[in-house]
Coordinates of C-alpha atoms in Angstrom, one line a residue:
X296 CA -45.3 -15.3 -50.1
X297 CA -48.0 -13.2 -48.3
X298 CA -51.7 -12.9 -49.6
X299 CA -53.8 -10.3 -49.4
X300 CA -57.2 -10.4 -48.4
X301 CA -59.9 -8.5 -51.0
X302 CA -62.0 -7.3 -48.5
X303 CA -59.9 -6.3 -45.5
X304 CA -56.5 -5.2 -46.8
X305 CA -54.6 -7.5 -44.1
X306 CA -52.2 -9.9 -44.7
X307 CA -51.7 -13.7 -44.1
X308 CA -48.4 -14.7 -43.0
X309 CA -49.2 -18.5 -42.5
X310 CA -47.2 -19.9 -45.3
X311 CA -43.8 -18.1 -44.1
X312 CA -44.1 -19.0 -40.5
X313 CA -44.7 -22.4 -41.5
X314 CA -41.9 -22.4 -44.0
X315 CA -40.1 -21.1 -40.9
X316 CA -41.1 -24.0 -38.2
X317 CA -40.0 -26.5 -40.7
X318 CA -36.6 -24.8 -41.3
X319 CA -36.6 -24.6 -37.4
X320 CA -37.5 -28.6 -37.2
X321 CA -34.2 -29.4 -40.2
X322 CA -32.1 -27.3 -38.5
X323 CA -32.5 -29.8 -35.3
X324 CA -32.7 -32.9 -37.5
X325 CA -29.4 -31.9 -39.8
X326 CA -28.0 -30.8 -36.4
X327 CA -28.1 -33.9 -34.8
X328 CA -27.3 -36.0 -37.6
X329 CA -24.1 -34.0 -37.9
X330 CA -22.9 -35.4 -34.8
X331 CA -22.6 -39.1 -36.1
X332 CA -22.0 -38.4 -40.3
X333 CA -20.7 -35.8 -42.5
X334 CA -20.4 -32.6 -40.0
X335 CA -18.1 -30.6 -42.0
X336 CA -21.8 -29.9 -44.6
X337 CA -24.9 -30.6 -42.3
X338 CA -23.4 -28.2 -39.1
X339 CA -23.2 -25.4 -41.2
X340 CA -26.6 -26.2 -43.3
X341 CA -28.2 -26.4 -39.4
X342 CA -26.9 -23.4 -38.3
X343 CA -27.9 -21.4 -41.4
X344 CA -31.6 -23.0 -41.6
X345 CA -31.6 -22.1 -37.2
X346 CA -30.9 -18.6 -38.6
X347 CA -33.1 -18.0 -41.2
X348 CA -36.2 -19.9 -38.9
X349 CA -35.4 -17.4 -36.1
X350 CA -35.2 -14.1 -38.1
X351 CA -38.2 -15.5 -40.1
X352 CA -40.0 -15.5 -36.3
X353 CA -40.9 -19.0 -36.0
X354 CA -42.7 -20.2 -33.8
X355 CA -40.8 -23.1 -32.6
X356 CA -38.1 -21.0 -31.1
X357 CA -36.6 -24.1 -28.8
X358 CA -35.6 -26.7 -31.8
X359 CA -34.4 -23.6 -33.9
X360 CA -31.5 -22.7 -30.6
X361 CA -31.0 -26.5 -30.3
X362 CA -30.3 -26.9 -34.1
X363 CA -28.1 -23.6 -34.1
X364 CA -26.5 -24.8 -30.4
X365 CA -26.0 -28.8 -32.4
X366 CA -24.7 -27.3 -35.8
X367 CA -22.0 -25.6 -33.6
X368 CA -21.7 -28.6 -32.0
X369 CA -20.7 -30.7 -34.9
X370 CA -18.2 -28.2 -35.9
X371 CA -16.7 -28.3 -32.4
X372 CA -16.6 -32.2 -32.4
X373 CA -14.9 -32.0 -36.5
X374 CA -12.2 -29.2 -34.8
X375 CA -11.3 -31.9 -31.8
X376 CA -11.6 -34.7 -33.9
X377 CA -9.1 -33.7 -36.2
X378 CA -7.2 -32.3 -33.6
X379 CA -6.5 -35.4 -31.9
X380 CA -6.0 -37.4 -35.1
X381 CA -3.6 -35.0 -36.7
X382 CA -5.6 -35.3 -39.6
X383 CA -8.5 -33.4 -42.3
X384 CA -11.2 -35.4 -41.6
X385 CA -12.5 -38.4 -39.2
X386 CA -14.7 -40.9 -39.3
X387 CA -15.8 -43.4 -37.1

């Protein structure tokens, strides 16, 4: 959602780069809460919110690669999880 200004013509761009630092922010939060419960959903959900916060520019560029760098993370750990217990799923 941008607004334009009456009197200049320019735009504001503050409500999509904060949308963005808070999908940068869940990204890292659903990242790292993958690694304990329910993987197989929140990895994918981080990596698509890490995504969307870096292409929307945000600002916090750091927790948007660690929630991308985690959701990949919990996928790995679901892949060798199951791997080693022949199985679908794990839990703890």
């Amino acid at each position: 959602m941008q607004l334009t200004a009456p009197a200049t013509g320019r735009t504001d761009t503050r409500p999509q780069a904060r949308d963005a630092d808070g999908m940068a922010v869940a990204s890292f939060i659903l990242g790292l809460l993958g690694l304990l419960v329910l993987n197989l959903f929140l990895g994918p959900i981080a990596i698509a919110l890490a995504a969307v916060a870096l292409w929307r520019g945000t600002t916090r560029r750091g927790r948007a690669y660690l929630g991308l760098t985690l959701g990949i993370a919990d996928l790995a750990v679901l892949a060798i999880a199951m791997e080693m217990s022949h199985t679908v799923s794990w839990s703890l």
